[in-house]
Tab-separated table of N, CA and C in Angstrom:
chain	number	residue	atom	x	y	z
A	70	MET	N	-71.990	-8.223	64.626
A	70	MET	CA	-71.540	-9.094	65.679
A	70	MET	C	-72.751	-9.842	66.206
A	71	ILE	N	-72.547	-11.090	66.553
A	71	ILE	CA	-73.640	-11.854	67.145
A	71	ILE	C	-73.188	-12.345	68.501
A	72	LEU	N	-74.053	-12.214	69.461
A	72	LEU	CA	-73.774	-12.765	70.774
A	72	LEU	C	-75.062	-13.341	71.292
A	73	MET	N	-74.986	-14.549	71.760
A	73	MET	CA	-76.178	-15.171	72.302
A	73	MET	C	-75.864	-15.722	73.672
A	74	ALA	N	-76.735	-15.500	74.595
A	74	ALA	CA	-76.645	-16.136	75.898
A	74	ALA	C	-77.948	-16.904	76.063
A	75	ALA	N	-77.870	-18.204	76.038
A	75	ALA	CA	-79.087	-19.012	76.089
A	75	ALA	C	-79.145	-19.773	77.396
A	76	LEU	N	-80.313	-19.834	77.964
A	76	LEU	CA	-80.528	-20.572	79.195
A	76	LEU	C	-81.178	-21.889	78.835
A	77	THR	N	-80.419	-22.990	78.987
A	77	THR	CA	-80.954	-24.303	78.616
A	77	THR	C	-80.520	-25.333	79.628
A	78	GLY	N	-81.123	-26.471	79.582
A	78	GLY	CA	-80.685	-27.599	80.394
A	78	GLY	C	-79.640	-28.387	79.641
A	79	CYS	N	-78.632	-28.872	80.330
A	79	CYS	CA	-77.629	-29.730	79.685
A	79	CYS	C	-78.288	-31.057	79.333
A	80	LYS	N	-77.978	-31.598	78.180
A	80	LYS	CA	-78.636	-32.828	77.734
A	80	LYS	C	-78.346	-34.000	78.669
A	81	GLU	N	-77.062	-34.231	78.971
A	81	GLU	CA	-76.732	-35.404	79.774
A	81	GLU	C	-77.039	-35.228	81.253
A	82	LYS	N	-77.080	-33.986	81.716
A	82	LYS	CA	-77.362	-33.726	83.129
A	82	LYS	C	-78.483	-32.708	83.237
A	83	GLU	N	-79.504	-32.879	82.426
A	83	GLU	CA	-80.566	-31.890	82.294
A	83	GLU	C	-81.178	-31.504	83.630
A	84	LYS	N	-81.301	-32.455	84.525
A	84	LYS	CA	-81.946	-32.167	85.805
A	84	LYS	C	-80.965	-31.617	86.828
A	85	GLU	N	-79.662	-31.638	86.518
A	85	GLU	CA	-78.653	-31.229	87.489
A	85	GLU	C	-78.088	-29.843	87.241
A	86	ASN	N	-78.050	-29.378	85.987
A	86	ASN	CA	-77.381	-28.121	85.654
A	86	ASN	C	-78.249	-27.224	84.782
A	87	ILE	N	-77.904	-25.957	84.818
A	87	ILE	CA	-78.451	-24.979	83.883
A	87	ILE	C	-77.265	-24.453	83.089
A	88	LYS	N	-77.412	-24.432	81.766
A	88	LYS	CA	-76.307	-24.015	80.920
A	88	LYS	C	-76.564	-22.618	80.366
A	89	ILE	N	-75.538	-21.776	80.439
A	89	ILE	CA	-75.533	-20.474	79.786
A	89	ILE	C	-74.540	-20.579	78.632
A	90	VAL	N	-74.973	-20.203	77.438
A	90	VAL	CA	-74.117	-20.265	76.258
A	90	VAL	C	-73.806	-18.845	75.808
A	91	VAL	N	-72.537	-18.547	75.639
A	91	VAL	CA	-72.106	-17.260	75.100
A	91	VAL	C	-71.398	-17.537	73.786
A	92	ALA	N	-71.923	-16.945	72.701
A	92	ALA	CA	-71.288	-17.061	71.392
A	92	ALA	C	-70.985	-15.656	70.912
A	93	GLY	N	-69.748	-15.404	70.603
A	93	GLY	CA	-69.349	-14.075	70.155
A	93	GLY	C	-67.882	-14.067	69.790
A	94	PRO	N	-67.342	-12.900	69.467
A	94	PRO	CA	-65.930	-12.804	69.079
A	94	PRO	C	-65.013	-12.882	70.297
A	95	LEU	N	-64.452	-14.052	70.537
A	95	LEU	CA	-63.522	-14.231	71.652
A	95	LEU	C	-62.079	-14.009	71.194
A	96	THR	N	-61.864	-14.037	69.881
A	96	THR	CA	-60.570	-13.708	69.288
A	96	THR	C	-60.855	-12.797	68.096
A	97	GLY	N	-59.838	-12.183	67.567
A	97	GLY	CA	-60.016	-11.315	66.402
A	97	GLY	C	-60.197	-9.860	66.795
A	98	ASP	N	-60.582	-9.055	65.796
A	98	ASP	CA	-60.657	-7.603	65.971
A	98	ASP	C	-61.634	-7.134	67.032
A	99	ASN	N	-62.684	-7.878	67.307
A	99	ASN	CA	-63.691	-7.459	68.281
A	99	ASN	C	-63.688	-8.317	69.537
A	100	ALA	N	-62.561	-8.926	69.839
A	100	ALA	CA	-62.468	-9.829	70.983
A	100	ALA	C	-62.787	-9.146	72.302
A	101	GLU	N	-62.521	-7.835	72.400
A	101	GLU	CA	-62.809	-7.165	73.679
A	101	GLU	C	-64.300	-7.221	74.010
A	102	TYR	N	-65.152	-7.227	72.988
A	102	TYR	CA	-66.595	-7.317	73.227
A	102	TYR	C	-66.981	-8.723	73.676
A	103	GLY	N	-66.601	-9.712	72.901
A	103	GLY	CA	-66.952	-11.089	73.243
A	103	GLY	C	-66.393	-11.516	74.584
A	104	ASN	N	-65.147	-11.127	74.861
A	104	ASN	CA	-64.560	-11.489	76.154
A	104	ASN	C	-65.210	-10.732	77.296
A	105	GLY	N	-65.651	-9.504	77.032
A	105	GLY	CA	-66.407	-8.771	78.047
A	105	GLY	C	-67.713	-9.478	78.363
A	106	PHE	N	-68.412	-9.956	77.316
A	106	PHE	CA	-69.660	-10.696	77.518
A	106	PHE	C	-69.388	-11.984	78.310
A	107	LYS	N	-68.326	-12.687	77.892
A	107	LYS	CA	-67.974	-13.955	78.559
A	107	LYS	C	-67.603	-13.715	80.015
A	108	ASN	N	-66.788	-12.678	80.269
A	108	ASN	CA	-66.368	-12.381	81.643
A	108	ASN	C	-67.552	-12.008	82.525
A	109	ALA	N	-68.494	-11.247	81.982
A	109	ALA	CA	-69.684	-10.876	82.752
A	109	ALA	C	-70.492	-12.126	83.110
A	110	ALA	N	-70.645	-13.029	82.140
A	110	ALA	CA	-71.380	-14.272	82.406
A	110	ALA	C	-70.655	-15.102	83.462
A	111	GLU	N	-69.322	-15.188	83.366
A	111	GLU	CA	-68.548	-15.958	84.346
A	111	GLU	C	-68.731	-15.400	85.754
A	112	LEU	N	-68.696	-14.071	85.884
A	112	LEU	CA	-68.861	-13.446	87.202
A	112	LEU	C	-70.236	-13.748	87.792
A	113	LYS	N	-71.265	-13.612	86.989
A	113	LYS	CA	-72.623	-13.851	87.477
A	113	LYS	C	-72.840	-15.323	87.803
A	114	ILE	N	-72.306	-16.198	86.959
A	114	ILE	CA	-72.426	-17.635	87.208
A	114	ILE	C	-71.733	-18.007	88.511
A	115	LYS	N	-70.550	-17.444	88.739
A	115	LYS	CA	-69.828	-17.706	89.986
A	115	LYS	C	-70.665	-17.262	91.181
A	116	GLU	N	-71.254	-16.080	91.082
A	116	GLU	CA	-72.101	-15.564	92.156
A	116	GLU	C	-73.294	-16.488	92.403
A	117	TYR	N	-73.970	-16.887	91.318
A	117	TYR	CA	-75.116	-17.799	91.467
A	117	TYR	C	-74.693	-19.094	92.141
A	118	ASN	N	-73.631	-19.719	91.634
A	118	ASN	CA	-73.212	-21.017	92.151
A	118	ASN	C	-72.754	-20.947	93.601
A	119	GLU	N	-72.100	-19.846	93.982
A	119	GLU	CA	-71.675	-19.682	95.377
A	119	GLU	C	-72.859	-19.506	96.318
A	120	ASN	N	-74.010	-19.147	95.751
A	120	ASN	CA	-75.217	-18.950	96.555
A	120	ASN	C	-76.262	-20.039	96.303
A	121	GLY	N	-75.811	-21.214	95.913
A	121	GLY	CA	-76.717	-22.341	95.768
A	121	GLY	C	-77.244	-22.584	94.367
A	122	GLY	N	-76.782	-21.819	93.399
A	122	GLY	CA	-77.212	-22.021	92.021
A	122	GLY	C	-78.512	-21.298	91.718
A	123	VAL	N	-79.202	-21.760	90.688
A	123	VAL	CA	-80.493	-21.203	90.276
A	123	VAL	C	-81.507	-22.335	90.372
A	124	LEU	N	-82.547	-22.096	91.129
A	124	LEU	CA	-83.564	-23.130	91.359
A	124	LEU	C	-82.921	-24.410	91.896
A	125	GLY	N	-81.863	-24.217	92.697
A	125	GLY	CA	-81.170	-25.355	93.291
A	125	GLY	C	-80.224	-26.083	92.356
A	126	LYS	N	-80.031	-25.573	91.155
A	126	LYS	CA	-79.153	-26.219	90.177
A	126	LYS	C	-77.906	-25.374	89.958
A	127	GLN	N	-76.782	-26.027	89.713
A	127	GLN	CA	-75.561	-25.318	89.379
A	127	GLN	C	-75.655	-24.786	87.946
A	128	VAL	N	-74.996	-23.669	87.706
A	128	VAL	CA	-74.988	-23.042	86.388
A	128	VAL	C	-73.618	-23.264	85.776
A	129	ILE	N	-73.601	-23.688	84.520
A	129	ILE	CA	-72.334	-23.895	83.809
A	129	ILE	C	-72.320	-23.002	82.570
A	130	LEU	N	-71.115	-22.664	82.117
A	130	LEU	CA	-70.935	-21.791	80.961
A	130	LEU	C	-70.324	-22.571	79.811
A	131	GLU	N	-70.860	-22.335	78.631
A	131	GLU	CA	-70.297	-22.893	77.399
A	131	GLU	C	-70.061	-21.718	76.456
A	132	THR	N	-68.882	-21.628	75.854
A	132	THR	CA	-68.565	-20.498	74.974
A	132	THR	C	-68.243	-20.988	73.567
A	133	TYR	N	-68.571	-20.111	72.599
A	133	TYR	CA	-68.273	-20.356	71.191
A	133	TYR	C	-67.679	-19.089	70.600
A	134	ASP	N	-66.574	-19.224	69.912
A	134	ASP	CA	-65.897	-18.088	69.287
A	134	ASP	C	-66.311	-17.976	67.823
A	135	ASP	N	-67.046	-16.902	67.487
A	135	ASP	CA	-67.405	-16.700	66.074
A	135	ASP	C	-66.434	-15.754	65.381
A	136	LYS	N	-65.452	-15.232	66.125
A	136	LYS	CA	-64.413	-14.327	65.614
A	136	LYS	C	-64.990	-13.109	64.893
A	137	ASN	N	-66.307	-12.913	64.999
A	137	ASN	CA	-67.014	-11.838	64.295
A	137	ASN	C	-66.761	-11.913	62.791
A	138	THR	N	-66.741	-13.133	62.286
A	138	THR	CA	-66.533	-13.319	60.851
A	138	THR	C	-67.724	-14.046	60.247
A	139	LYS	N	-68.010	-13.732	59.007
A	139	LYS	CA	-69.113	-14.380	58.307
A	139	LYS	C	-68.830	-15.865	58.097
A	140	GLU	N	-67.555	-16.243	58.057
A	140	GLU	CA	-67.194	-17.633	57.818
A	140	GLU	C	-67.568	-18.519	58.998
A	141	LYS	N	-67.412	-18.021	60.222
A	141	LYS	CA	-67.680	-18.824	61.416
A	141	LYS	C	-69.163	-18.847	61.784
A	142	ARG	N	-69.868	-17.764	61.503
A	142	ARG	CA	-71.260	-17.634	61.949
A	142	ARG	C	-72.190	-18.730	61.450
A	143	PRO	N	-72.176	-19.084	60.153
A	143	PRO	CA	-73.137	-20.098	59.698
A	143	PRO	C	-73.047	-21.416	60.466
A	144	ARG	N	-71.818	-21.856	60.782
A	144	ARG	CA	-71.671	-23.110	61.522
A	144	ARG	C	-72.227	-22.979	62.935
A	145	LEU	N	-72.003	-21.828	63.569
A	145	LEU	CA	-72.564	-21.617	64.900
A	145	LEU	C	-74.077	-21.522	64.847
A	146	LEU	N	-74.577	-20.845	63.813
A	146	LEU	CA	-76.018	-20.650	63.709
A	146	LEU	C	-76.767	-21.941	63.425
A	147	GLU	N	-76.061	-22.939	62.888
A	147	GLU	CA	-76.713	-24.239	62.716
A	147	GLU	C	-77.129	-24.789	64.075
A	148	ASN	N	-76.322	-24.498	65.097
A	148	ASN	CA	-76.626	-24.955	66.458
A	148	ASN	C	-77.558	-24.006	67.187
A	149	PHE	N	-77.499	-22.716	66.817
A	149	PHE	CA	-78.252	-21.696	67.547
A	149	PHE	C	-79.006	-20.815	66.567
A	150	SER	N	-80.206	-21.189	66.217
A	150	SER	CA	-80.986	-20.341	65.324
A	150	SER	C	-82.204	-19.830	66.064
A	151	ALA	N	-82.722	-18.686	65.628
A	151	ALA	CA	-83.870	-18.071	66.303
A	151	ALA	C	-85.061	-19.014	66.345
A	152	SER	N	-85.305	-19.718	65.236
A	152	SER	CA	-86.463	-20.617	65.231
A	152	SER	C	-86.256	-21.759	66.229
A	153	THR	N	-85.024	-22.250	66.345
A	153	THR	CA	-84.748	-23.305	67.317
A	153	THR	C	-84.970	-22.781	68.725
A	154	TYR	N	-84.524	-21.585	69.003
A	154	TYR	CA	-84.764	-20.994	70.316
A	154	TYR	C	-86.249	-20.928	70.603
A	155	ASP	N	-87.003	-20.342	69.685
A	155	ASP	CA	-88.435	-20.181	69.899
A	155	ASP	C	-89.139	-21.526	70.025
A	156	GLU	N	-88.825	-22.443	69.124
A	156	GLU	CA	-89.471	-23.757	69.150
A	156	GLU	C	-89.233	-24.470	70.470
A	157	ASN	N	-88.058	-24.268	71.041
A	157	ASN	CA	-87.702	-24.944	72.284
A	157	ASN	C	-87.874	-24.067	73.520
A	158	LYS	N	-88.419	-22.871	73.333
A	158	LYS	CA	-88.664	-21.926	74.437
A	158	LYS	C	-87.387	-21.653	75.231
A	159	ILE	N	-86.296	-21.420	74.470
A	159	ILE	CA	-85.001	-21.105	75.061
A	159	ILE	C	-84.804	-19.601	74.969
A	160	ILE	N	-84.390	-18.997	76.050
A	160	ILE	CA	-84.197	-17.551	76.098
A	160	ILE	C	-82.873	-17.178	75.438
A	161	GLN	N	-82.919	-16.179	74.567
A	161	GLN	CA	-81.721	-15.620	73.925
A	161	GLN	C	-81.651	-14.152	74.333
A	162	ILE	N	-80.517	-13.760	74.914
A	162	ILE	CA	-80.320	-12.379	75.346
A	162	ILE	C	-79.046	-11.855	74.693
A	163	SER	N	-79.131	-10.701	74.056
A	163	SER	CA	-77.943	-10.104	73.452
A	163	SER	C	-77.615	-8.784	74.140
A	164	PRO	N	-76.362	-8.630	74.563
A	164	PRO	CA	-75.932	-7.352	75.124
A	164	PRO	C	-75.455	-6.378	74.057
A	165	SER	N	-75.512	-6.787	72.770
A	165	SER	CA	-74.972	-5.900	71.740
A	165	SER	C	-75.820	-5.783	70.486
A	166	ALA	N	-76.847	-6.599	70.312
A	166	ALA	CA	-77.653	-6.530	69.098
A	166	ALA	C	-78.463	-5.239	69.118
A	167	SER	N	-78.178	-4.348	68.175
A	167	SER	CA	-78.817	-3.036	68.195
A	167	SER	C	-79.762	-2.796	67.027
A	168	HIS	N	-79.918	-3.769	66.135
A	168	HIS	CA	-80.833	-3.592	65.014
A	168	HIS	C	-82.267	-3.487	65.550
A	169	PRO	N	-83.057	-2.555	65.025
A	169	PRO	CA	-84.408	-2.356	65.545
A	169	PRO	C	-85.290	-3.606	65.516
A	170	ASP	N	-85.065	-4.512	64.570
A	170	ASP	CA	-85.920	-5.686	64.427
A	170	ASP	C	-85.467	-6.892	65.250
A	171	TYR	N	-84.340	-6.802	65.917
A	171	TYR	CA	-83.748	-7.968	66.583
A	171	TYR	C	-84.712	-8.662	67.551
A	172	ALA	N	-85.263	-7.936	68.495
A	172	ALA	CA	-86.097	-8.557	69.527
A	172	ALA	C	-87.420	-9.083	68.977
A	173	SER	N	-87.807	-8.651	67.806
A	173	SER	CA	-89.075	-9.128	67.232
A	173	SER	C	-88.909	-10.449	66.481
A	174	LEU	N	-87.707	-11.010	66.472
A	174	LEU	CA	-87.469	-12.274	65.768
A	174	LEU	C	-88.118	-13.463	66.464
A	175	GLY	N	-88.464	-13.307	67.740
A	175	GLY	CA	-89.102	-14.402	68.462
A	175	GLY	C	-89.556	-13.990	69.842
A	176	LYS	N	-90.378	-14.813	70.452
A	176	LYS	CA	-90.924	-14.527	71.780
A	176	LYS	C	-89.875	-14.613	72.882
A	177	TYR	N	-88.774	-15.317	72.637
A	177	TYR	CA	-87.778	-15.558	73.675
A	177	TYR	C	-86.467	-14.847	73.386
A	178	ILE	N	-86.525	-13.826	72.540
A	178	ILE	CA	-85.328	-13.084	72.141
A	178	ILE	C	-85.389	-11.689	72.743
A	179	PHE	N	-84.337	-11.323	73.487
A	179	PHE	CA	-84.289	-10.050	74.193
A	179	PHE	C	-82.938	-9.376	73.985
A	180	ARG	N	-82.901	-8.104	74.271
A	180	ARG	CA	-81.645	-7.338	74.254
A	180	ARG	C	-81.599	-6.520	75.542
A	181	ASN	N	-80.414	-6.075	75.908
A	181	ASN	CA	-80.305	-5.179	77.057
A	181	ASN	C	-79.423	-3.978	76.724
A	182	ASN	N	-79.615	-3.474	75.517
A	182	ASN	CA	-78.854	-2.309	75.082
A	182	ASN	C	-79.744	-1.402	74.237
A	183	THR	N	-79.218	-0.253	73.889
A	183	THR	CA	-79.965	0.715	73.102
A	183	THR	C	-80.144	0.242	71.668
A	184	VAL	N	-81.288	0.556	71.109
A	184	VAL	CA	-81.571	0.232	69.716
A	184	VAL	C	-80.864	1.270	68.845
A	185	ILE	N	-80.252	0.836	67.747
A	185	ILE	CA	-79.403	1.710	66.943
A	185	ILE	C	-80.151	2.898	66.353
A	186	ASN	N	-81.428	2.735	66.009
A	186	ASN	CA	-82.137	3.882	65.447
A	186	ASN	C	-82.310	4.987	66.478
A	187	ILE	N	-82.384	4.650	67.759
A	187	ILE	CA	-82.462	5.671	68.817
A	187	ILE	C	-81.108	6.357	68.961
A	188	GLU	N	-80.024	5.580	68.986
A	188	GLU	CA	-78.683	6.167	69.066
A	188	GLU	C	-78.406	7.061	67.857
A	189	ALA	N	-78.729	6.569	66.679
A	189	ALA	CA	-78.488	7.338	65.451
A	189	ALA	C	-79.298	8.625	65.464
A	190	GLU	N	-80.540	8.552	65.916
A	190	GLU	CA	-81.378	9.752	65.946
A	190	GLU	C	-80.794	10.811	66.883
A	191	GLU	N	-80.290	10.379	68.016
A	191	GLU	CA	-79.679	11.347	68.936
A	191	GLU	C	-78.449	11.996	68.302
A	192	GLY	N	-77.662	11.227	67.565
A	192	GLY	CA	-76.506	11.782	66.872
A	192	GLY	C	-76.899	12.786	65.806
A	193	VAL	N	-77.930	12.459	65.033
A	193	VAL	CA	-78.396	13.371	63.981
A	193	VAL	C	-79.021	14.621	64.603
A	194	LYS	N	-79.765	14.468	65.684
A	194	LYS	CA	-80.341	15.631	66.372
A	194	LYS	C	-79.222	16.547	66.892
A	195	LEU	N	-78.176	15.965	67.421
A	195	LEU	CA	-77.034	16.750	67.890
A	195	LEU	C	-76.428	17.527	66.730
A	196	ALA	N	-76.226	16.842	65.615
A	196	ALA	CA	-75.609	17.488	64.448
A	196	ALA	C	-76.485	18.590	63.872
A	197	THR	N	-77.793	18.353	63.810
A	197	THR	CA	-78.683	19.317	63.150
A	197	THR	C	-79.245	20.377	64.083
A	198	GLN	N	-79.550	20.015	65.310
A	198	GLN	CA	-80.205	20.951	66.213
A	198	GLN	C	-79.243	21.687	67.137
A	199	VAL	N	-78.241	21.000	67.626
A	199	VAL	CA	-77.284	21.636	68.536
A	199	VAL	C	-76.174	22.330	67.758
A	200	LEU	N	-75.635	21.627	66.754
A	200	LEU	CA	-74.530	22.190	65.974
A	200	LEU	C	-75.012	22.913	64.716
A	201	ASN	N	-76.314	22.909	64.487
A	201	ASN	CA	-76.933	23.567	63.333
A	201	ASN	C	-76.383	23.091	61.997
A	202	GLY	N	-76.046	21.818	61.915
A	202	GLY	CA	-75.529	21.246	60.676
A	202	GLY	C	-76.604	21.163	59.611
A	203	LYS	N	-76.276	21.630	58.432
A	203	LYS	CA	-77.205	21.569	57.291
A	203	LYS	C	-76.723	20.552	56.255
A	204	LYS	N	-75.406	20.398	56.164
A	204	LYS	CA	-74.789	19.447	55.242
A	204	LYS	C	-73.974	18.469	56.092
A	205	ILE	N	-74.278	17.201	55.910
A	205	ILE	CA	-73.667	16.179	56.768
A	205	ILE	C	-72.977	15.128	55.910
A	206	GLY	N	-71.746	14.804	56.294
A	206	GLY	CA	-71.014	13.699	55.698
A	206	GLY	C	-71.081	12.522	56.648
A	207	LEU	N	-71.231	11.338	56.121
A	207	LEU	CA	-71.398	10.140	56.941
A	207	LEU	C	-70.217	9.200	56.726
A	208	LEU	N	-69.603	8.791	57.799
A	208	LEU	CA	-68.491	7.847	57.777
A	208	LEU	C	-68.948	6.603	58.535
A	209	SER	N	-68.900	5.443	57.894
A	209	SER	CA	-69.340	4.216	58.563
A	209	SER	C	-68.334	3.098	58.316
A	210	ILE	N	-68.437	2.082	59.145
A	210	ILE	CA	-67.564	0.924	59.014
A	210	ILE	C	-68.247	-0.104	58.109
A	211	ARG	N	-67.481	-0.768	57.273
A	211	ARG	CA	-68.026	-1.718	56.306
A	211	ARG	C	-68.229	-3.088	56.965
A	212	THR	N	-69.281	-3.162	57.764
A	212	THR	CA	-69.715	-4.412	58.386
A	212	THR	C	-71.232	-4.452	58.268
A	213	ASP	N	-71.835	-5.584	58.622
A	213	ASP	CA	-73.299	-5.657	58.614
A	213	ASP	C	-73.885	-4.557	59.497
A	214	TRP	N	-73.324	-4.409	60.690
A	214	TRP	CA	-73.800	-3.390	61.628
A	214	TRP	C	-73.604	-1.995	61.052
A	215	GLY	N	-72.430	-1.699	60.523
A	215	GLY	CA	-72.136	-0.373	59.984
A	215	GLY	C	-73.016	-0.011	58.807
A	216	THR	N	-73.247	-0.967	57.921
A	216	THR	CA	-74.094	-0.727	56.754
A	216	THR	C	-75.539	-0.467	57.169
A	217	SER	N	-76.038	-1.270	58.086
A	217	SER	CA	-77.400	-1.094	58.587
A	217	SER	C	-77.552	0.254	59.290
A	218	THR	N	-76.584	0.598	60.115
A	218	THR	CA	-76.618	1.871	60.835
A	218	THR	C	-76.546	3.048	59.872
A	219	ALA	N	-75.728	2.941	58.846
A	219	ALA	CA	-75.611	4.021	57.858
A	219	ALA	C	-76.946	4.262	57.160
A	220	GLU	N	-77.650	3.188	56.797
A	220	GLU	CA	-78.948	3.339	56.120
A	220	GLU	C	-79.963	4.024	57.033
A	221	ILE	N	-79.979	3.641	58.287
A	221	ILE	CA	-80.871	4.283	59.269
A	221	ILE	C	-80.513	5.760	59.406
A	222	THR	N	-79.223	6.054	59.503
A	222	THR	CA	-78.756	7.428	59.680
A	222	THR	C	-79.089	8.292	58.474
A	223	LYS	N	-78.952	7.744	57.273
A	223	LYS	CA	-79.294	8.501	56.060
A	223	LYS	C	-80.747	8.951	56.092
A	224	GLU	N	-81.640	8.066	56.493
A	224	GLU	CA	-83.066	8.424	56.575
A	224	GLU	C	-83.301	9.498	57.632
A	225	LEU	N	-82.587	9.412	58.733
A	225	LEU	CA	-82.740	10.404	59.807
A	225	LEU	C	-82.212	11.775	59.382
A	226	ILE	N	-81.150	11.790	58.598
A	226	ILE	CA	-80.606	13.055	58.099
A	226	ILE	C	-81.675	13.770	57.274
A	227	LYS	N	-82.366	13.026	56.411
A	227	LYS	CA	-83.470	13.607	55.626
A	227	LYS	C	-84.580	14.099	56.547
A	228	LYS	N	-84.955	13.260	57.521
A	228	LYS	CA	-86.048	13.584	58.445
A	228	LYS	C	-85.798	14.912	59.164
A	229	TYR	N	-84.552	15.183	59.511
A	229	TYR	CA	-84.224	16.404	60.242
A	229	TYR	C	-83.823	17.557	59.323
A	230	GLY	N	-84.105	17.421	58.029
A	230	GLY	CA	-83.955	18.532	57.097
A	230	GLY	C	-82.545	18.869	56.670
A	231	ALA	N	-81.603	17.967	56.894
A	231	ALA	CA	-80.230	18.208	56.460
A	231	ALA	C	-79.994	17.482	55.135
A	232	THR	N	-78.869	17.786	54.518
A	232	THR	CA	-78.492	17.164	53.251
A	232	THR	C	-77.284	16.267	53.469
A	233	LEU	N	-77.373	15.042	52.979
A	233	LEU	CA	-76.237	14.132	53.022
A	233	LEU	C	-75.321	14.485	51.852
A	234	VAL	N	-74.121	14.978	52.156
A	234	VAL	CA	-73.198	15.396	51.094
A	234	VAL	C	-72.290	14.264	50.628
A	235	GLY	N	-72.234	13.200	51.401
A	235	GLY	CA	-71.406	12.065	51.016
A	235	GLY	C	-71.413	11.003	52.090
A	236	HIS	N	-71.123	9.791	51.642
A	236	HIS	CA	-71.039	8.651	52.563
A	236	HIS	C	-69.792	7.864	52.211
A	237	GLU	N	-68.921	7.699	53.175
A	237	GLU	CA	-67.689	6.940	52.998
A	237	GLU	C	-67.695	5.760	53.961
A	238	GLU	N	-67.275	4.611	53.468
A	238	GLU	CA	-67.142	3.435	54.315
A	238	GLU	C	-65.663	3.142	54.529
A	239	VAL	N	-65.337	2.690	55.728
A	239	VAL	CA	-63.974	2.277	56.038
A	239	VAL	C	-63.984	0.790	56.368
A	240	VAL	N	-62.884	0.144	56.115
A	240	VAL	CA	-62.745	-1.274	56.390
A	240	VAL	C	-62.440	-1.442	57.876
A	241	GLU	N	-63.081	-2.434	58.472
A	241	GLU	CA	-62.850	-2.705	59.888
A	241	GLU	C	-61.371	-2.931	60.141
A	242	GLY	N	-60.864	-2.318	61.181
A	242	GLY	CA	-59.447	-2.428	61.522
A	242	GLY	C	-58.604	-1.313	60.936
A	243	SER	N	-59.200	-0.448	60.120
A	243	SER	CA	-58.460	0.675	59.542
A	243	SER	C	-58.051	1.640	60.647
A	244	ASP	N	-56.882	2.211	60.506
A	244	ASP	CA	-56.418	3.212	61.462
A	244	ASP	C	-56.372	4.605	60.848
A	245	ASP	N	-56.366	4.681	59.534
A	245	ASP	CA	-56.214	5.963	58.847
A	245	ASP	C	-57.504	6.337	58.133
A	246	TYR	N	-58.264	7.265	58.728
A	246	TYR	CA	-59.512	7.720	58.147
A	246	TYR	C	-59.353	9.018	57.376
A	247	LEU	N	-58.151	9.558	57.347
A	247	LEU	CA	-57.909	10.853	56.711
A	247	LEU	C	-58.362	10.895	55.253
A	248	PRO	N	-58.063	9.876	54.424
A	248	PRO	CA	-58.529	9.941	53.036
A	248	PRO	C	-60.057	10.016	52.927
A	249	ASN	N	-60.763	9.275	53.789
A	249	ASN	CA	-62.223	9.273	53.760
A	249	ASN	C	-62.781	10.609	54.234
A	250	VAL	N	-62.221	11.151	55.294
A	250	VAL	CA	-62.680	12.432	55.831
A	250	VAL	C	-62.373	13.550	54.837
A	251	THR	N	-61.205	13.496	54.209
A	251	THR	CA	-60.831	14.495	53.211
A	251	THR	C	-61.808	14.472	52.040
A	252	LYS	N	-62.171	13.273	51.586
A	252	LYS	CA	-63.108	13.159	50.486
A	252	LYS	C	-64.480	13.747	50.850
A	253	LEU	N	-64.922	13.517	52.083
A	253	LEU	CA	-66.201	14.077	52.525
A	253	LEU	C	-66.125	15.590	52.570
């Protein structure tokens, strides 16, 4: 999933407004995330504007729906790329990007959530140290995020001395995991 909130000046009213851009899944399987991001931005923008704006300027919101699909992302990324952000000193903040390398993509790229390798490590520590798991089966979702997280988790399973007995991927939107769990 990609979500960007960029702080920029509007081109036609650059001196009058500050624009916040939210790009994420506003429709589709992950719409609750994108709409949560959008709603949070709307609430904060309303608060800012009711109190005189930011630096005396009104804040406006612009949203883009990427539907969390690979088909929509390239067109959005043409408008919003990391190099463009950095080159133009535009701040990009993600409330959901959890890949360990995300914030290192540029000087103006930030996150406000946990990094996935930290979350995965806590899960593996729970499985191996608290539950004394020696053989671990891994179930992940077949998305960019799920695949990346699974690879991180596999390395952590080795690090904590357990054995990976199997890895099953499920398709996003699946409701029946029984065949995958049974196979593991």
